[in-house]
Every structure is written in C-alpha cells, then in structure tokens.
PDB file of C-alpha atoms in Angstrom:
ATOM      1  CA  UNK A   1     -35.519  27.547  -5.533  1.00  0.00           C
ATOM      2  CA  UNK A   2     -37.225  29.999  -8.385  1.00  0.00           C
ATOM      3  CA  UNK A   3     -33.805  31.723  -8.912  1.00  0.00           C
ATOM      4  CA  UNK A   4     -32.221  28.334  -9.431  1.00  0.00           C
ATOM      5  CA  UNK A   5     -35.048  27.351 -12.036  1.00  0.00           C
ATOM      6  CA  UNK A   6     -35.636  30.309 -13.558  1.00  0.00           C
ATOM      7  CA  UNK A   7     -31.770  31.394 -13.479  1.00  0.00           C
ATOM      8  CA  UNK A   8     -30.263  31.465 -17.465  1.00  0.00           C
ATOM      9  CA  UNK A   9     -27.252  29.223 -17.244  1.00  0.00           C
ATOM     10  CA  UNK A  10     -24.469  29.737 -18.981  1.00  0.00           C
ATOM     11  CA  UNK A  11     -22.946  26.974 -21.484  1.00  0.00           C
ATOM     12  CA  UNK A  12     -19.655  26.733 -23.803  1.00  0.00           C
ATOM     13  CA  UNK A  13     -20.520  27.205 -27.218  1.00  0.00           C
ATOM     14  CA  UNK A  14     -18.117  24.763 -28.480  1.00  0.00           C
ATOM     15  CA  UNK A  15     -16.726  26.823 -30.972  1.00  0.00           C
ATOM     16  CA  UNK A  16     -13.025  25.891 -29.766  1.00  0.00           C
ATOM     17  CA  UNK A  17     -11.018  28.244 -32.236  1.00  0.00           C
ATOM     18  CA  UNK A  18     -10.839  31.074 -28.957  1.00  0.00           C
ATOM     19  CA  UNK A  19      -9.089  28.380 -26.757  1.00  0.00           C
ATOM     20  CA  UNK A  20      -6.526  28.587 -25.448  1.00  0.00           C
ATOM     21  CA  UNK A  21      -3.350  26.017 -26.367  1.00  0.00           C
ATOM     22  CA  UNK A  22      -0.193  25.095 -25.447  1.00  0.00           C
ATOM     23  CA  UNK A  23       3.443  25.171 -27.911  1.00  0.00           C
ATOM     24  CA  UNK A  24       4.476  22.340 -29.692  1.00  0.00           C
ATOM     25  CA  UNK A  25       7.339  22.120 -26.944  1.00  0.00           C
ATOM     26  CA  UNK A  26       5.169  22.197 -24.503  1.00  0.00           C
ATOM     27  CA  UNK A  27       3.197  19.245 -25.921  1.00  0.00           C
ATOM     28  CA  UNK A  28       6.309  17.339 -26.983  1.00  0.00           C
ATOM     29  CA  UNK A  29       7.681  17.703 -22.449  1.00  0.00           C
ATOM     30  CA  UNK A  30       3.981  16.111 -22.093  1.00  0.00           C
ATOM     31  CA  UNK A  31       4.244  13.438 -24.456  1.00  0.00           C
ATOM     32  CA  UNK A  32       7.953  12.807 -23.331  1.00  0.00           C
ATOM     33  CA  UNK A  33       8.874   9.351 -21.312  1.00  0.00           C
ATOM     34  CA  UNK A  34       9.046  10.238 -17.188  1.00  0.00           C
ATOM     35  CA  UNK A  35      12.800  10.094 -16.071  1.00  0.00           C
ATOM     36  CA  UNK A  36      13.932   8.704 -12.925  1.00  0.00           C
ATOM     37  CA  UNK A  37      15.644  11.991 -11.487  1.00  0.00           C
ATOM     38  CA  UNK A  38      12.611  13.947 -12.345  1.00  0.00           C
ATOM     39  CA  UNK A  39      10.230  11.774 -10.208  1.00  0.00           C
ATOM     40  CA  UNK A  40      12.805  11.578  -7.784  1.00  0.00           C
ATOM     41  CA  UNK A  41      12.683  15.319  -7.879  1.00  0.00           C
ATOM     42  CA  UNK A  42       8.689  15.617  -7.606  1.00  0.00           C
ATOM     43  CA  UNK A  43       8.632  12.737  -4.961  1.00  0.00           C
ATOM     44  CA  UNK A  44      11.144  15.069  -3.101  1.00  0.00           C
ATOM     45  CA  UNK A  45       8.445  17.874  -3.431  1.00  0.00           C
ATOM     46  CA  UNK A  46       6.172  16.384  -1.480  1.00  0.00           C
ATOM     47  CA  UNK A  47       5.662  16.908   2.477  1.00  0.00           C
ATOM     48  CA  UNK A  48       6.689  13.396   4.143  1.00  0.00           C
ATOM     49  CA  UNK A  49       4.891  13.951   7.519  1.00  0.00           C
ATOM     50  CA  UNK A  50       1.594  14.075   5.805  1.00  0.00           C
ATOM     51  CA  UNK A  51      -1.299  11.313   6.745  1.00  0.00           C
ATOM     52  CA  UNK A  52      -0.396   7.862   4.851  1.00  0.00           C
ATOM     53  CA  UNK A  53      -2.547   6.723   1.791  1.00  0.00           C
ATOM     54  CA  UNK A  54      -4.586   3.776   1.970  1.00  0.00           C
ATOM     55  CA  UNK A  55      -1.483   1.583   1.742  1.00  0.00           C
ATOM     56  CA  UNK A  56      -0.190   2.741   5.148  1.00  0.00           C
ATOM     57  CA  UNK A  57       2.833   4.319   3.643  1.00  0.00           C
ATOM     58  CA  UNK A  58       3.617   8.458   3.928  1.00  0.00           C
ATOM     59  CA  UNK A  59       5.471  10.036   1.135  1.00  0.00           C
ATOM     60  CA  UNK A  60       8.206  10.563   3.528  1.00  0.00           C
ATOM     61  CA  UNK A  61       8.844   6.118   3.426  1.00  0.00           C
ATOM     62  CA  UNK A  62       9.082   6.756  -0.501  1.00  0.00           C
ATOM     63  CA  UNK A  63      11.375   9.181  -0.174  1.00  0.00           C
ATOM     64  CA  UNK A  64      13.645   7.437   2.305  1.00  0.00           C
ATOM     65  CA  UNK A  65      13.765   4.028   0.475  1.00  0.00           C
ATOM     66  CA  UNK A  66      13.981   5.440  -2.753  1.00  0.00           C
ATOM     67  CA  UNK A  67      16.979   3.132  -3.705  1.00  0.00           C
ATOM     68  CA  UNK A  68      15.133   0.000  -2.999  1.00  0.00           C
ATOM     69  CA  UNK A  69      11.921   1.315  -4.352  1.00  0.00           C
ATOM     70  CA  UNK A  70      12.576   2.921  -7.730  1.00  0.00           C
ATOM     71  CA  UNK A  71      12.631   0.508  -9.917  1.00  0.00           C
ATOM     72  CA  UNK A  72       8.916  -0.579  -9.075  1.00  0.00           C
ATOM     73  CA  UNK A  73       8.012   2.823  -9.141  1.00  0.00           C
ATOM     74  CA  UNK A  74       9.082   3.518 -12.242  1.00  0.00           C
ATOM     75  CA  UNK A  75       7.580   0.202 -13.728  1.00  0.00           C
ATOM     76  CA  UNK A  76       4.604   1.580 -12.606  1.00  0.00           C
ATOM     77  CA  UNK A  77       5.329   5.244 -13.799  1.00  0.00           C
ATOM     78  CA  UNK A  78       6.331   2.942 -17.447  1.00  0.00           C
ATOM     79  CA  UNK A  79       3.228   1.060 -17.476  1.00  0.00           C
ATOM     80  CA  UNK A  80       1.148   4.208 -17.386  1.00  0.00           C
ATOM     81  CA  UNK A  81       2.802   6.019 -20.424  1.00  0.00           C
ATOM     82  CA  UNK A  82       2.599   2.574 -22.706  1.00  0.00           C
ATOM     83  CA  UNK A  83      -0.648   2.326 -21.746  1.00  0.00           C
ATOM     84  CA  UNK A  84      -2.070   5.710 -20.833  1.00  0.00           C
ATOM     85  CA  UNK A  85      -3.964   4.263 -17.923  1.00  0.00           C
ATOM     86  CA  UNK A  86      -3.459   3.690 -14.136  1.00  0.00           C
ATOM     87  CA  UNK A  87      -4.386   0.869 -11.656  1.00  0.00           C
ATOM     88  CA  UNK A  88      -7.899   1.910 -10.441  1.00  0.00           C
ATOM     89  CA  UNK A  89      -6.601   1.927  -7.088  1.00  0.00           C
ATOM     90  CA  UNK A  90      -3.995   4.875  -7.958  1.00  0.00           C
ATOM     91  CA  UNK A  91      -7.237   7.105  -7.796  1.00  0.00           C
ATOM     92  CA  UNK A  92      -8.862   5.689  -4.659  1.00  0.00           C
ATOM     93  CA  UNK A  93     -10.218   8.037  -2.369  1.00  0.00           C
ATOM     94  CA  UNK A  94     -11.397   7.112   1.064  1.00  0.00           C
ATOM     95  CA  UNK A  95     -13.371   9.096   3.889  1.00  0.00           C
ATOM     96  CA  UNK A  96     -12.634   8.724   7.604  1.00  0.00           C
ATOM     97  CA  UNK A  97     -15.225  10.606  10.126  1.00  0.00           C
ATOM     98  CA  UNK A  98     -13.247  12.382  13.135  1.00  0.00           C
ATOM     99  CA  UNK A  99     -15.204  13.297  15.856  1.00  0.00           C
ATOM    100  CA  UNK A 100     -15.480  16.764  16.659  1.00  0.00           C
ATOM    101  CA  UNK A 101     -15.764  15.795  20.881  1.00  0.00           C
ATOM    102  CA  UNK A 102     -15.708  13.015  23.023  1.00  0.00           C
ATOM    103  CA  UNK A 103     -18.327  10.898  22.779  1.00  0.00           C
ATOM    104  CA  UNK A 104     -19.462  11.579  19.516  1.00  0.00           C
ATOM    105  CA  UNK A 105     -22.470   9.207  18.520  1.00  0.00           C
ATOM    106  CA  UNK A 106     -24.358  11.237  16.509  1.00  0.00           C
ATOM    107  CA  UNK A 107     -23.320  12.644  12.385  1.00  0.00           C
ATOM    108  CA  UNK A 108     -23.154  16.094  13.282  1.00  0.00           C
ATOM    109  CA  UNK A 109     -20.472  15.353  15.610  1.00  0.00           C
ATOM    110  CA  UNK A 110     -18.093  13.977  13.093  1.00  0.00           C
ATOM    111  CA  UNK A 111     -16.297  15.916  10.656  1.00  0.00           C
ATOM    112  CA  UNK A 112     -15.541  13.943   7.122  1.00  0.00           C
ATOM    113  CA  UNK A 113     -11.943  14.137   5.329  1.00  0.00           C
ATOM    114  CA  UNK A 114     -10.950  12.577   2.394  1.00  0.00           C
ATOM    115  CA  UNK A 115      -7.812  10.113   2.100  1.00  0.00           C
ATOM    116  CA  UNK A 116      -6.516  10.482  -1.043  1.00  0.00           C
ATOM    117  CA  UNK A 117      -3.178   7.998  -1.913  1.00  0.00           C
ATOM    118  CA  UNK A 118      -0.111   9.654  -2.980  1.00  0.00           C
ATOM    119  CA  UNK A 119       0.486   7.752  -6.399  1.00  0.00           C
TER     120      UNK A 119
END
C-alpha cells in the first residue's frame, strides 16, 4: 500500500503538438457515409457460431438473412451518422456466472463473462 501512495504517477502534459494524427484522407474515410457492401463485408468478418447478444440472435442469423435484414440495419447504421449517437442498448453489456462444478452454491465457484451485443 506505501508504494501505491508514495509511487510518482505519471500524467499527460497536455501539450498535444507531439501527437500523433491521422491524413486528411484518412479523416475524410471516417467522416464518409457507411455503404451497404462494406457492412455487409464487416458483418461477414465476424465468427457466426459465437454466443448470441442479449437479443438472442448470433452474428451468423445476420449474416444469413442479410436480404431481409439490411435495410433496418442500415437505418440504424444511418441514424447513427446523422446523429452521431447510438441506442443505449447498442452498448449493453451483461454478465452471466458459469459454474466452475456441479453444484456450485457458493461465488468462488462461478466464473463471470461478459455478454457484449454484436451491434
């Protein structure tokens, strides 16, 4: 505990000239509107088997019914660059407990993960 008090910490100066930056194309591919084919492309990126998000649904279901589900998706994908904010829910997080044997009944016998949702 001394070491943690008595430890000098070490804190950003905020002189900002020494940063480092990206190119004016760079920033102009992060300002630019998302495209169907290249979120079709990312979704594709994904691994499908993975453990559904809080909705129930695994990548691999968004992948699949793609046709029938792109145009919401990319309402939703619309929405955020007009308004540079999500649906509070897009950043839900959720923790499940898995026991570690059978019979768990006490905390140590349970090992946390987090649920995070895909969009």
């Amino acid at each position: 505990m001394r070491n943690c008090i008595l430890k000098q910490r070490w804190r950003p100066d905020g002189n900002l000239v020494n940063c480092p930056s990206i190119s004016e194309e760079e920033r102009s591919q992060l300002q630019a509107k998302f495209e169907e084919q290249e979120v079709y492309k990312c979704l594709k990126l994904c691994a499908i088997d993975k453990a559904p998000g809080p909705d129930s649904y695994t990548m691999g279901f968004f992948i699949k019914c793609w046709e029938i589900l792109k145009h919401d998706i990319m309402v939703a994908f619309h929405n955020f660059y007009k308004q540079e904010m999500f649906e509070k829910s897009f950043n839900a997080t959720y923790i499940a407990l898995i026991p570690k044997k059978k019979g768990a009944k006490e905390l140590k016998d349970f090992r946390p993960i987090s649920l995070i949702g895909s969009f």
